[in-house]
Amino acid sequence: MKRCASGEGVHNFERDEFMTNSNCFKHRMKIVGLTTMAFVMAGTALATIGGGGGNLPGRMTGGGSIISNGLRITHGFTLNCDVAQSPQRLEVNWDGNRFHLEQLNTASCSNDPSINAEQPSASFNTYTGSGVGRLNGVSGATIDFVFTDAGEPGINDFAAYTIRDADGNLVLTVSGNLNKGNQQAHNP
């Protein structure tokens, strides 16, 4: 697999994973059905999800855009760390395509000690999740995602998502620091 420049993601279709370099951290995502494992190699945090609510309470809100290989991808969300709480909203838009979350399946809120979210402080700074939604109006698409809150004004916040259509075909795998926007972790 080739290395990426900061803010770019490269997908390795043979191993169904992608790798990015972001703020000197290596983020590696491995997609296995609806289970996502996010490894933050430069820190000591490991967020693993497979079902149930988050291990830390709270919610994350925000949005923004990332640029990958010249493509601008925007997102906006309000996500609770407990999948049973409402609201659970996530929208991702790119190149005329739209993904809207209909059901959050997994959520994990964790604290990566290498990320300083500054003020206002929350008990976590990383949200990892997966769900099912509509892609261009067609239900049954899936998403696996990671969002981080790395303080103000948001340029060090990180977003990664992998979206598959209802037939399981990969339609988007992208990651990087926000080009514009802000993501904010909140205590309950």
Short mmCIF file of N, CA and C in Angstrom, two decimals:
data_model
loop_
_atom_site.label_atom_id
_atom_site.label_comp_id
_atom_site.label_asym_id
_atom_site.label_seq_id
_atom_site.Cartn_x
_atom_site.Cartn_y
_atom_site.Cartn_z
N MET A 1 0.85 -1.17 0.00
CA MET A 1 0.00 0.00 0.00
C MET A 1 0.89 1.23 0.00
N LYS A 2 0.52 2.25 -0.76
CA LYS A 2 1.34 3.45 -0.78
C LYS A 2 1.01 4.36 0.38
N ARG A 3 1.97 5.17 0.78
CA ARG A 3 1.76 6.13 1.86
C ARG A 3 1.01 7.32 1.33
N CYS A 4 0.30 8.00 2.21
CA CYS A 4 -0.54 9.13 1.83
C CYS A 4 0.07 10.43 2.31
N ALA A 5 -0.20 11.48 1.57
CA ALA A 5 0.13 12.81 2.05
C ALA A 5 -0.90 13.18 3.11
N SER A 6 -0.60 14.14 3.95
CA SER A 6 -1.52 14.55 5.01
C SER A 6 -2.86 14.93 4.41
N GLY A 7 -3.93 14.37 5.00
CA GLY A 7 -5.28 14.70 4.56
C GLY A 7 -5.78 13.87 3.41
N GLU A 8 -5.00 12.92 2.92
CA GLU A 8 -5.44 12.08 1.82
C GLU A 8 -5.56 10.65 2.29
N GLY A 9 -6.49 9.91 1.73
CA GLY A 9 -6.66 8.51 2.06
C GLY A 9 -6.42 7.65 0.83
N VAL A 10 -5.80 6.52 1.02
CA VAL A 10 -5.59 5.58 -0.07
C VAL A 10 -6.20 4.26 0.34
N HIS A 11 -6.99 3.68 -0.53
CA HIS A 11 -7.68 2.44 -0.23
C HIS A 11 -6.90 1.27 -0.81
N ASN A 12 -6.73 0.23 -0.02
CA ASN A 12 -6.11 -1.01 -0.46
C ASN A 12 -7.25 -2.01 -0.63
N PHE A 13 -7.73 -2.22 -1.89
CA PHE A 13 -8.88 -3.06 -2.13
C PHE A 13 -8.60 -4.53 -1.84
N GLU A 14 -7.35 -4.98 -1.96
CA GLU A 14 -7.05 -6.37 -1.68
C GLU A 14 -7.26 -6.70 -0.22
N ARG A 15 -6.95 -5.78 0.68
CA ARG A 15 -7.09 -6.03 2.12
C ARG A 15 -8.25 -5.26 2.71
N ASP A 16 -9.02 -4.51 1.87
CA ASP A 16 -10.19 -3.76 2.30
C ASP A 16 -9.89 -2.87 3.50
N GLU A 17 -8.87 -2.03 3.35
CA GLU A 17 -8.50 -1.11 4.41
C GLU A 17 -7.98 0.17 3.80
N PHE A 18 -7.88 1.21 4.59
CA PHE A 18 -7.24 2.41 4.12
C PHE A 18 -6.33 2.96 5.18
N MET A 19 -5.37 3.76 4.74
CA MET A 19 -4.35 4.30 5.64
C MET A 19 -4.22 5.77 5.38
N THR A 20 -4.13 6.56 6.43
CA THR A 20 -3.88 7.98 6.27
C THR A 20 -2.81 8.42 7.24
N ASN A 21 -2.16 9.50 6.91
CA ASN A 21 -1.26 10.17 7.84
C ASN A 21 -1.92 11.49 8.18
N SER A 22 -2.09 11.78 9.45
CA SER A 22 -2.78 12.98 9.87
C SER A 22 -2.16 13.46 11.17
N ASN A 23 -1.57 14.64 11.17
CA ASN A 23 -0.93 15.18 12.37
C ASN A 23 0.09 14.21 12.95
N CYS A 24 0.86 13.57 12.11
CA CYS A 24 1.88 12.61 12.52
C CYS A 24 1.30 11.37 13.18
N PHE A 25 -0.01 11.16 13.10
CA PHE A 25 -0.64 9.95 13.62
C PHE A 25 -0.97 9.07 12.43
N LYS A 26 -0.88 7.78 12.61
CA LYS A 26 -1.32 6.86 11.58
C LYS A 26 -2.65 6.29 12.02
N HIS A 27 -3.65 6.47 11.19
CA HIS A 27 -4.97 5.95 11.48
C HIS A 27 -5.22 4.81 10.50
N ARG A 28 -5.55 3.66 11.01
CA ARG A 28 -5.80 2.51 10.16
C ARG A 28 -7.20 1.99 10.45
N MET A 29 -7.97 1.82 9.40
CA MET A 29 -9.32 1.31 9.54
C MET A 29 -9.39 -0.03 8.83
N LYS A 30 -9.98 -1.00 9.44
CA LYS A 30 -10.24 -2.30 8.82
C LYS A 30 -11.74 -2.52 8.86
N ILE A 31 -12.34 -2.71 7.72
CA ILE A 31 -13.78 -2.87 7.63
C ILE A 31 -14.09 -4.36 7.54
N VAL A 32 -14.90 -4.84 8.44
CA VAL A 32 -15.34 -6.24 8.44
C VAL A 32 -16.84 -6.22 8.69
N GLY A 33 -17.64 -6.24 7.62
CA GLY A 33 -19.08 -6.13 7.78
C GLY A 33 -19.43 -4.81 8.42
N LEU A 34 -20.14 -4.84 9.53
CA LEU A 34 -20.50 -3.61 10.23
C LEU A 34 -19.62 -3.37 11.45
N THR A 35 -18.50 -4.08 11.53
CA THR A 35 -17.59 -3.89 12.66
C THR A 35 -16.39 -3.09 12.19
N THR A 36 -16.04 -2.07 12.93
CA THR A 36 -14.91 -1.23 12.58
C THR A 36 -13.93 -1.22 13.74
N MET A 37 -12.65 -1.35 13.42
CA MET A 37 -11.64 -1.19 14.46
C MET A 37 -10.77 -0.01 14.06
N ALA A 38 -10.63 0.93 14.95
CA ALA A 38 -9.81 2.11 14.67
C ALA A 38 -8.60 2.07 15.58
N PHE A 39 -7.43 2.12 15.00
CA PHE A 39 -6.20 2.09 15.77
C PHE A 39 -5.51 3.44 15.64
N VAL A 40 -5.17 4.04 16.74
CA VAL A 40 -4.38 5.27 16.72
C VAL A 40 -2.99 4.86 17.17
N MET A 41 -2.11 4.69 16.19
CA MET A 41 -0.82 4.07 16.43
C MET A 41 0.13 4.97 17.23
N ALA A 42 0.02 6.28 17.12
CA ALA A 42 0.95 7.15 17.82
C ALA A 42 0.59 7.30 19.28
N GLY A 43 -0.66 7.03 19.64
CA GLY A 43 -1.09 7.13 21.02
C GLY A 43 -1.29 5.74 21.60
N THR A 44 -1.94 5.69 22.72
CA THR A 44 -2.18 4.41 23.36
C THR A 44 -3.64 4.00 23.27
N ALA A 45 -4.45 4.81 22.62
CA ALA A 45 -5.88 4.51 22.57
C ALA A 45 -6.19 3.48 21.50
N LEU A 46 -7.11 2.63 21.81
CA LEU A 46 -7.63 1.65 20.86
C LEU A 46 -9.13 1.64 21.03
N ALA A 47 -9.85 2.05 20.01
CA ALA A 47 -11.30 2.04 20.08
C ALA A 47 -11.80 0.89 19.23
N THR A 48 -12.49 -0.04 19.84
CA THR A 48 -13.04 -1.17 19.12
C THR A 48 -14.54 -1.18 19.32
N ILE A 49 -15.27 -1.33 18.23
CA ILE A 49 -16.71 -1.36 18.35
C ILE A 49 -17.25 -2.63 17.74
N GLY A 50 -18.36 -3.06 18.20
CA GLY A 50 -19.00 -4.23 17.65
C GLY A 50 -20.46 -4.28 18.06
N GLY A 51 -20.93 -3.35 18.82
CA GLY A 51 -22.32 -3.32 19.22
C GLY A 51 -22.48 -2.58 20.54
N GLY A 52 -23.72 -2.28 20.87
CA GLY A 52 -24.00 -1.65 22.14
C GLY A 52 -23.68 -0.17 22.15
N GLY A 53 -23.79 0.43 23.31
CA GLY A 53 -23.54 1.85 23.47
C GLY A 53 -22.08 2.15 23.67
N GLY A 54 -21.77 3.43 23.76
CA GLY A 54 -20.40 3.85 23.96
C GLY A 54 -19.92 3.54 25.37
N ASN A 55 -18.62 3.45 25.53
CA ASN A 55 -18.08 3.17 26.85
C ASN A 55 -17.99 4.44 27.70
N LEU A 56 -17.99 5.60 27.10
CA LEU A 56 -18.01 6.86 27.83
C LEU A 56 -19.29 7.61 27.44
N PRO A 57 -19.94 8.30 28.38
CA PRO A 57 -21.19 8.99 28.07
C PRO A 57 -20.94 10.31 27.36
N GLY A 58 -21.95 10.79 26.66
CA GLY A 58 -21.89 12.10 26.02
C GLY A 58 -22.44 12.06 24.61
N ARG A 59 -22.08 13.10 23.88
CA ARG A 59 -22.49 13.20 22.48
C ARG A 59 -21.45 14.02 21.74
N MET A 60 -21.43 13.89 20.41
CA MET A 60 -20.54 14.70 19.59
C MET A 60 -21.39 15.37 18.52
N THR A 61 -21.10 16.64 18.27
CA THR A 61 -21.82 17.41 17.26
C THR A 61 -20.82 18.10 16.35
N GLY A 62 -21.28 18.54 15.20
CA GLY A 62 -20.44 19.34 14.34
C GLY A 62 -20.55 18.97 12.89
N GLY A 63 -19.50 19.34 12.18
CA GLY A 63 -19.46 19.08 10.75
C GLY A 63 -18.35 19.88 10.12
N GLY A 64 -18.24 19.70 8.83
CA GLY A 64 -17.21 20.40 8.10
C GLY A 64 -16.92 19.69 6.80
N SER A 65 -15.73 19.95 6.29
CA SER A 65 -15.34 19.33 5.03
C SER A 65 -13.90 18.87 5.11
N ILE A 66 -13.62 17.83 4.34
CA ILE A 66 -12.25 17.38 4.14
C ILE A 66 -12.03 17.31 2.63
N ILE A 67 -10.80 17.49 2.23
CA ILE A 67 -10.42 17.43 0.83
C ILE A 67 -9.54 16.21 0.64
N SER A 68 -9.90 15.35 -0.31
CA SER A 68 -9.10 14.16 -0.60
C SER A 68 -8.99 14.01 -2.11
N ASN A 69 -7.75 14.00 -2.59
CA ASN A 69 -7.49 13.88 -4.03
C ASN A 69 -8.30 14.87 -4.85
N GLY A 70 -8.42 16.11 -4.35
CA GLY A 70 -9.12 17.17 -5.04
C GLY A 70 -10.63 17.14 -4.87
N LEU A 71 -11.16 16.14 -4.18
CA LEU A 71 -12.60 16.02 -3.97
C LEU A 71 -12.97 16.58 -2.60
N ARG A 72 -13.98 17.44 -2.55
CA ARG A 72 -14.46 18.01 -1.29
C ARG A 72 -15.62 17.17 -0.79
N ILE A 73 -15.50 16.68 0.44
CA ILE A 73 -16.54 15.87 1.08
C ILE A 73 -16.99 16.62 2.32
N THR A 74 -18.30 16.85 2.46
CA THR A 74 -18.83 17.56 3.62
C THR A 74 -19.64 16.61 4.48
N HIS A 75 -19.70 16.92 5.77
CA HIS A 75 -20.50 16.12 6.69
C HIS A 75 -21.04 17.00 7.80
N GLY A 76 -22.14 16.57 8.38
CA GLY A 76 -22.73 17.21 9.54
C GLY A 76 -23.37 16.14 10.41
N PHE A 77 -23.33 16.32 11.73
CA PHE A 77 -23.86 15.27 12.59
C PHE A 77 -24.19 15.76 13.99
N THR A 78 -25.08 15.03 14.64
CA THR A 78 -25.35 15.04 16.07
C THR A 78 -25.47 13.57 16.44
N LEU A 79 -24.51 13.06 17.21
CA LEU A 79 -24.45 11.63 17.54
C LEU A 79 -24.26 11.44 19.04
N ASN A 80 -25.14 10.65 19.65
CA ASN A 80 -25.01 10.30 21.05
C ASN A 80 -24.14 9.07 21.20
N CYS A 81 -23.43 8.97 22.33
CA CYS A 81 -22.55 7.82 22.58
C CYS A 81 -23.34 6.56 22.86
N ASP A 82 -24.60 6.69 23.23
CA ASP A 82 -25.49 5.55 23.46
C ASP A 82 -26.41 5.43 22.25
N VAL A 83 -26.36 4.28 21.54
CA VAL A 83 -27.15 4.12 20.33
C VAL A 83 -28.65 4.22 20.58
N ALA A 84 -29.09 4.00 21.83
CA ALA A 84 -30.52 4.04 22.15
C ALA A 84 -31.04 5.46 22.34
N GLN A 85 -30.15 6.45 22.49
CA GLN A 85 -30.58 7.83 22.68
C GLN A 85 -30.82 8.52 21.34
N SER A 86 -31.72 9.49 21.37
CA SER A 86 -32.00 10.30 20.18
C SER A 86 -31.54 11.71 20.45
N PRO A 87 -31.21 12.50 19.43
CA PRO A 87 -31.19 12.11 18.02
C PRO A 87 -29.86 11.45 17.64
N GLN A 88 -29.89 10.74 16.54
CA GLN A 88 -28.69 10.17 15.92
C GLN A 88 -28.75 10.62 14.46
N ARG A 89 -28.02 11.67 14.14
CA ARG A 89 -28.07 12.23 12.78
C ARG A 89 -26.66 12.30 12.21
N LEU A 90 -26.54 11.91 10.94
CA LEU A 90 -25.28 12.02 10.21
C LEU A 90 -25.60 12.13 8.73
N GLU A 91 -25.00 13.11 8.09
CA GLU A 91 -25.14 13.30 6.64
C GLU A 91 -23.75 13.50 6.06
N VAL A 92 -23.48 12.84 4.93
CA VAL A 92 -22.23 12.99 4.20
C VAL A 92 -22.57 13.30 2.75
N ASN A 93 -21.97 14.35 2.18
CA ASN A 93 -22.24 14.77 0.80
C ASN A 93 -20.93 14.89 0.03
N TRP A 94 -20.92 14.42 -1.23
CA TRP A 94 -19.75 14.54 -2.09
C TRP A 94 -20.15 14.36 -3.54
N ASP A 95 -19.64 15.18 -4.39
CA ASP A 95 -19.74 15.03 -5.85
C ASP A 95 -21.15 14.66 -6.31
N GLY A 96 -22.16 15.33 -5.75
CA GLY A 96 -23.55 15.06 -6.13
C GLY A 96 -24.19 13.89 -5.41
N ASN A 97 -23.47 13.22 -4.52
CA ASN A 97 -24.00 12.08 -3.76
C ASN A 97 -24.36 12.51 -2.34
N ARG A 98 -25.36 11.81 -1.75
CA ARG A 98 -25.79 12.12 -0.39
C ARG A 98 -26.02 10.83 0.38
N PHE A 99 -25.43 10.76 1.58
CA PHE A 99 -25.72 9.67 2.51
C PHE A 99 -26.40 10.26 3.73
N HIS A 100 -27.53 9.67 4.14
CA HIS A 100 -28.25 10.08 5.34
C HIS A 100 -28.40 8.87 6.25
N LEU A 101 -27.91 8.98 7.48
CA LEU A 101 -28.03 7.91 8.45
C LEU A 101 -29.49 7.70 8.84
N GLU A 102 -29.96 6.46 8.80
CA GLU A 102 -31.30 6.12 9.25
C GLU A 102 -31.27 5.38 10.58
N GLN A 103 -30.23 4.56 10.80
CA GLN A 103 -30.11 3.81 12.05
C GLN A 103 -28.65 3.69 12.45
N LEU A 104 -28.34 4.12 13.66
CA LEU A 104 -27.01 3.94 14.21
C LEU A 104 -26.95 2.55 14.84
N ASN A 105 -26.03 1.70 14.38
CA ASN A 105 -25.92 0.33 14.88
C ASN A 105 -24.91 0.20 16.01
N THR A 106 -23.78 0.89 15.90
CA THR A 106 -22.74 0.79 16.91
C THR A 106 -22.19 2.18 17.21
N ALA A 107 -21.76 2.36 18.45
CA ALA A 107 -21.17 3.64 18.85
C ALA A 107 -20.18 3.39 19.97
N SER A 108 -19.03 4.05 19.90
CA SER A 108 -18.05 3.99 20.96
C SER A 108 -17.43 5.37 21.12
N CYS A 109 -17.50 5.90 22.32
CA CYS A 109 -16.86 7.16 22.64
C CYS A 109 -15.69 6.86 23.55
N SER A 110 -14.50 7.26 23.13
CA SER A 110 -13.29 6.94 23.87
C SER A 110 -12.40 8.17 23.95
N ASN A 111 -11.42 8.11 24.83
CA ASN A 111 -10.49 9.22 25.00
C ASN A 111 -9.11 8.79 24.54
N ASP A 112 -8.59 9.46 23.52
CA ASP A 112 -7.24 9.25 23.05
C ASP A 112 -6.36 10.28 23.76
N PRO A 113 -5.45 9.84 24.65
CA PRO A 113 -4.66 10.80 25.42
C PRO A 113 -3.72 11.65 24.57
N SER A 114 -3.47 11.27 23.32
CA SER A 114 -2.60 12.08 22.46
C SER A 114 -3.34 13.26 21.83
N ILE A 115 -4.67 13.33 22.00
CA ILE A 115 -5.48 14.42 21.46
C ILE A 115 -5.91 15.32 22.60
N ASN A 116 -5.66 16.63 22.47
CA ASN A 116 -6.07 17.60 23.48
C ASN A 116 -7.21 18.43 22.90
N ALA A 117 -8.42 18.16 23.36
CA ALA A 117 -9.59 18.88 22.86
C ALA A 117 -9.75 20.25 23.48
N GLU A 118 -8.94 20.59 24.47
CA GLU A 118 -8.96 21.89 25.12
C GLU A 118 -10.33 22.18 25.72
N GLN A 119 -10.85 23.39 25.55
CA GLN A 119 -12.11 23.81 26.16
C GLN A 119 -13.21 23.88 25.13
N PRO A 120 -14.44 23.55 25.45
CA PRO A 120 -14.82 22.95 26.72
C PRO A 120 -14.40 21.49 26.76
N SER A 121 -13.90 21.04 27.89
CA SER A 121 -13.40 19.68 27.98
C SER A 121 -14.55 18.69 28.12
N ALA A 122 -14.36 17.51 27.57
CA ALA A 122 -15.32 16.41 27.69
C ALA A 122 -14.54 15.17 28.10
N SER A 123 -15.24 14.15 28.51
CA SER A 123 -14.58 12.92 28.97
C SER A 123 -14.04 12.08 27.83
N PHE A 124 -14.38 12.44 26.58
CA PHE A 124 -13.91 11.69 25.41
C PHE A 124 -13.56 12.66 24.30
N ASN A 125 -12.82 12.20 23.29
CA ASN A 125 -12.49 13.03 22.14
C ASN A 125 -12.59 12.27 20.82
N THR A 126 -12.96 10.99 20.88
CA THR A 126 -13.04 10.15 19.67
C THR A 126 -14.37 9.41 19.66
N TYR A 127 -15.09 9.53 18.54
CA TYR A 127 -16.37 8.84 18.35
C TYR A 127 -16.20 7.89 17.17
N THR A 128 -16.45 6.61 17.41
CA THR A 128 -16.35 5.59 16.36
C THR A 128 -17.70 4.91 16.25
N GLY A 129 -18.21 4.74 15.04
CA GLY A 129 -19.53 4.13 14.91
C GLY A 129 -19.79 3.54 13.54
N SER A 130 -20.96 2.92 13.42
CA SER A 130 -21.42 2.36 12.15
C SER A 130 -22.93 2.39 12.12
N GLY A 131 -23.47 2.37 10.92
CA GLY A 131 -24.92 2.40 10.79
C GLY A 131 -25.38 2.11 9.38
N VAL A 132 -26.69 2.25 9.21
CA VAL A 132 -27.36 2.00 7.93
C VAL A 132 -28.12 3.25 7.56
N GLY A 133 -28.17 3.56 6.26
CA GLY A 133 -28.88 4.75 5.84
C GLY A 133 -29.25 4.73 4.38
N ARG A 134 -29.61 5.92 3.88
CA ARG A 134 -29.99 6.10 2.47
C ARG A 134 -28.82 6.71 1.71
N LEU A 135 -28.50 6.11 0.58
CA LEU A 135 -27.52 6.67 -0.34
C LEU A 135 -28.27 7.11 -1.58
N ASN A 136 -28.28 8.42 -1.82
CA ASN A 136 -29.02 8.99 -2.95
C ASN A 136 -30.47 8.52 -2.97
N GLY A 137 -31.07 8.46 -1.78
CA GLY A 137 -32.48 8.11 -1.64
C GLY A 137 -32.78 6.63 -1.54
N VAL A 138 -31.78 5.76 -1.69
CA VAL A 138 -31.98 4.31 -1.64
C VAL A 138 -31.52 3.78 -0.29
N SER A 139 -32.43 3.17 0.46
CA SER A 139 -32.10 2.62 1.78
C SER A 139 -31.22 1.38 1.67
N GLY A 140 -30.53 1.08 2.76
CA GLY A 140 -29.71 -0.13 2.83
C GLY A 140 -28.23 0.10 2.69
N ALA A 141 -27.81 1.34 2.49
CA ALA A 141 -26.37 1.65 2.43
C ALA A 141 -25.80 1.59 3.84
N THR A 142 -24.51 1.32 3.96
CA THR A 142 -23.86 1.25 5.28
C THR A 142 -22.74 2.27 5.37
N ILE A 143 -22.44 2.65 6.61
CA ILE A 143 -21.33 3.58 6.87
C ILE A 143 -20.59 3.12 8.12
N ASP A 144 -19.28 3.23 8.07
CA ASP A 144 -18.38 3.07 9.22
C ASP A 144 -17.62 4.38 9.32
N PHE A 145 -17.49 4.93 10.53
CA PHE A 145 -16.91 6.27 10.63
C PHE A 145 -16.16 6.47 11.95
N VAL A 146 -15.26 7.47 11.93
CA VAL A 146 -14.54 7.94 13.11
C VAL A 146 -14.48 9.46 13.02
N PHE A 147 -14.80 10.13 14.14
CA PHE A 147 -14.66 11.58 14.26
C PHE A 147 -13.86 11.88 15.52
N THR A 148 -12.96 12.87 15.44
CA THR A 148 -12.24 13.30 16.64
C THR A 148 -12.45 14.80 16.87
N ASP A 149 -12.34 15.18 18.13
CA ASP A 149 -12.36 16.59 18.54
C ASP A 149 -10.98 16.90 19.07
N ALA A 150 -10.22 17.67 18.31
CA ALA A 150 -8.85 18.03 18.70
C ALA A 150 -8.72 19.51 19.00
N GLY A 151 -9.77 20.11 19.55
CA GLY A 151 -9.71 21.50 19.98
C GLY A 151 -10.16 22.49 18.93
N GLU A 152 -10.08 23.75 19.31
CA GLU A 152 -10.52 24.85 18.45
C GLU A 152 -9.34 25.36 17.62
N PRO A 153 -9.59 25.80 16.41
CA PRO A 153 -10.87 26.05 15.76
C PRO A 153 -11.39 24.87 14.95
N GLY A 154 -10.80 23.71 15.02
CA GLY A 154 -11.31 22.54 14.32
C GLY A 154 -10.41 22.03 13.21
N ILE A 155 -9.34 22.74 12.89
CA ILE A 155 -8.49 22.33 11.78
C ILE A 155 -7.70 21.05 12.07
N ASN A 156 -7.60 20.68 13.35
CA ASN A 156 -6.95 19.42 13.70
C ASN A 156 -7.94 18.31 13.98
N ASP A 157 -9.24 18.60 13.91
CA ASP A 157 -10.26 17.56 14.04
C ASP A 157 -10.14 16.62 12.85
N PHE A 158 -10.44 15.34 13.07
CA PHE A 158 -10.25 14.30 12.06
C PHE A 158 -11.59 13.63 11.75
N ALA A 159 -11.79 13.27 10.50
CA ALA A 159 -12.98 12.53 10.07
C ALA A 159 -12.56 11.43 9.11
N ALA A 160 -13.17 10.27 9.26
CA ALA A 160 -12.95 9.15 8.34
C ALA A 160 -14.28 8.43 8.17
N TYR A 161 -14.61 8.09 6.93
CA TYR A 161 -15.82 7.31 6.71
C TYR A 161 -15.65 6.41 5.50
N THR A 162 -16.30 5.26 5.58
CA THR A 162 -16.39 4.31 4.48
C THR A 162 -17.87 4.05 4.26
N ILE A 163 -18.33 4.28 3.04
CA ILE A 163 -19.74 4.10 2.70
C ILE A 163 -19.85 3.05 1.60
N ARG A 164 -20.78 2.12 1.79
CA ARG A 164 -21.09 1.09 0.81
C ARG A 164 -22.57 1.20 0.43
N ASP A 165 -22.88 0.93 -0.83
CA ASP A 165 -24.27 0.99 -1.26
C ASP A 165 -25.04 -0.24 -0.75
N ALA A 166 -26.33 -0.32 -1.07
CA ALA A 166 -27.18 -1.40 -0.58
C ALA A 166 -26.72 -2.77 -1.05
N ASP A 167 -25.96 -2.83 -2.14
CA ASP A 167 -25.44 -4.10 -2.66
C ASP A 167 -24.07 -4.44 -2.08
N GLY A 168 -23.54 -3.58 -1.20
CA GLY A 168 -22.24 -3.82 -0.59
C GLY A 168 -21.06 -3.29 -1.37
N ASN A 169 -21.33 -2.57 -2.46
CA ASN A 169 -20.25 -2.00 -3.26
C ASN A 169 -19.67 -0.77 -2.58
N LEU A 170 -18.35 -0.68 -2.54
CA LEU A 170 -17.68 0.48 -1.96
C LEU A 170 -17.93 1.70 -2.83
N VAL A 171 -18.46 2.79 -2.23
CA VAL A 171 -18.69 4.01 -2.98
C VAL A 171 -17.84 5.18 -2.49
N LEU A 172 -17.39 5.12 -1.21
CA LEU A 172 -16.55 6.20 -0.70
C LEU A 172 -15.73 5.69 0.48
N THR A 173 -14.43 5.93 0.42
CA THR A 173 -13.53 5.72 1.56
C THR A 173 -12.62 6.93 1.59
N VAL A 174 -12.74 7.72 2.65
CA VAL A 174 -11.98 8.95 2.73
C VAL A 174 -11.69 9.29 4.18
N SER A 175 -10.59 10.00 4.40
CA SER A 175 -10.24 10.42 5.74
C SER A 175 -9.30 11.61 5.68
N GLY A 176 -9.28 12.38 6.75
CA GLY A 176 -8.34 13.49 6.84
C GLY A 176 -8.78 14.50 7.87
N ASN A 177 -7.93 15.48 8.11
CA ASN A 177 -8.27 16.59 9.00
C ASN A 177 -9.26 17.50 8.31
N LEU A 178 -10.07 18.19 9.10
CA LEU A 178 -11.06 19.10 8.54
C LEU A 178 -10.37 20.24 7.81
N ASN A 179 -10.87 20.54 6.62
CA ASN A 179 -10.44 21.70 5.86
C ASN A 179 -11.19 22.93 6.38
N LYS A 180 -12.46 22.75 6.68
CA LYS A 180 -13.31 23.76 7.29
C LYS A 180 -14.25 23.05 8.24
N GLY A 181 -14.66 23.73 9.30
CA GLY A 181 -15.64 23.18 10.23
C GLY A 181 -15.08 22.94 11.61
N ASN A 182 -15.87 22.24 12.44
CA ASN A 182 -15.49 21.96 13.81
C ASN A 182 -16.32 20.79 14.32
N GLN A 183 -15.70 19.94 15.10
CA GLN A 183 -16.38 18.81 15.75
C GLN A 183 -16.18 18.98 17.24
N GLN A 184 -17.26 18.79 18.02
CA GLN A 184 -17.20 19.09 19.44
C GLN A 184 -17.77 17.93 20.25
N ALA A 185 -16.95 17.39 21.16
CA ALA A 185 -17.40 16.37 22.12
C ALA A 185 -18.05 17.08 23.29
N HIS A 186 -19.16 16.53 23.79
CA HIS A 186 -19.92 17.13 24.90
C HIS A 186 -20.14 16.09 25.98
N ASN A 187 -19.99 16.48 27.24
CA ASN A 187 -20.39 15.63 28.35
C ASN A 187 -21.91 15.59 28.40
N PRO A 188 -22.47 14.56 29.04
CA PRO A 188 -23.95 14.47 29.11
C PRO A 188 -24.56 15.62 29.89
#
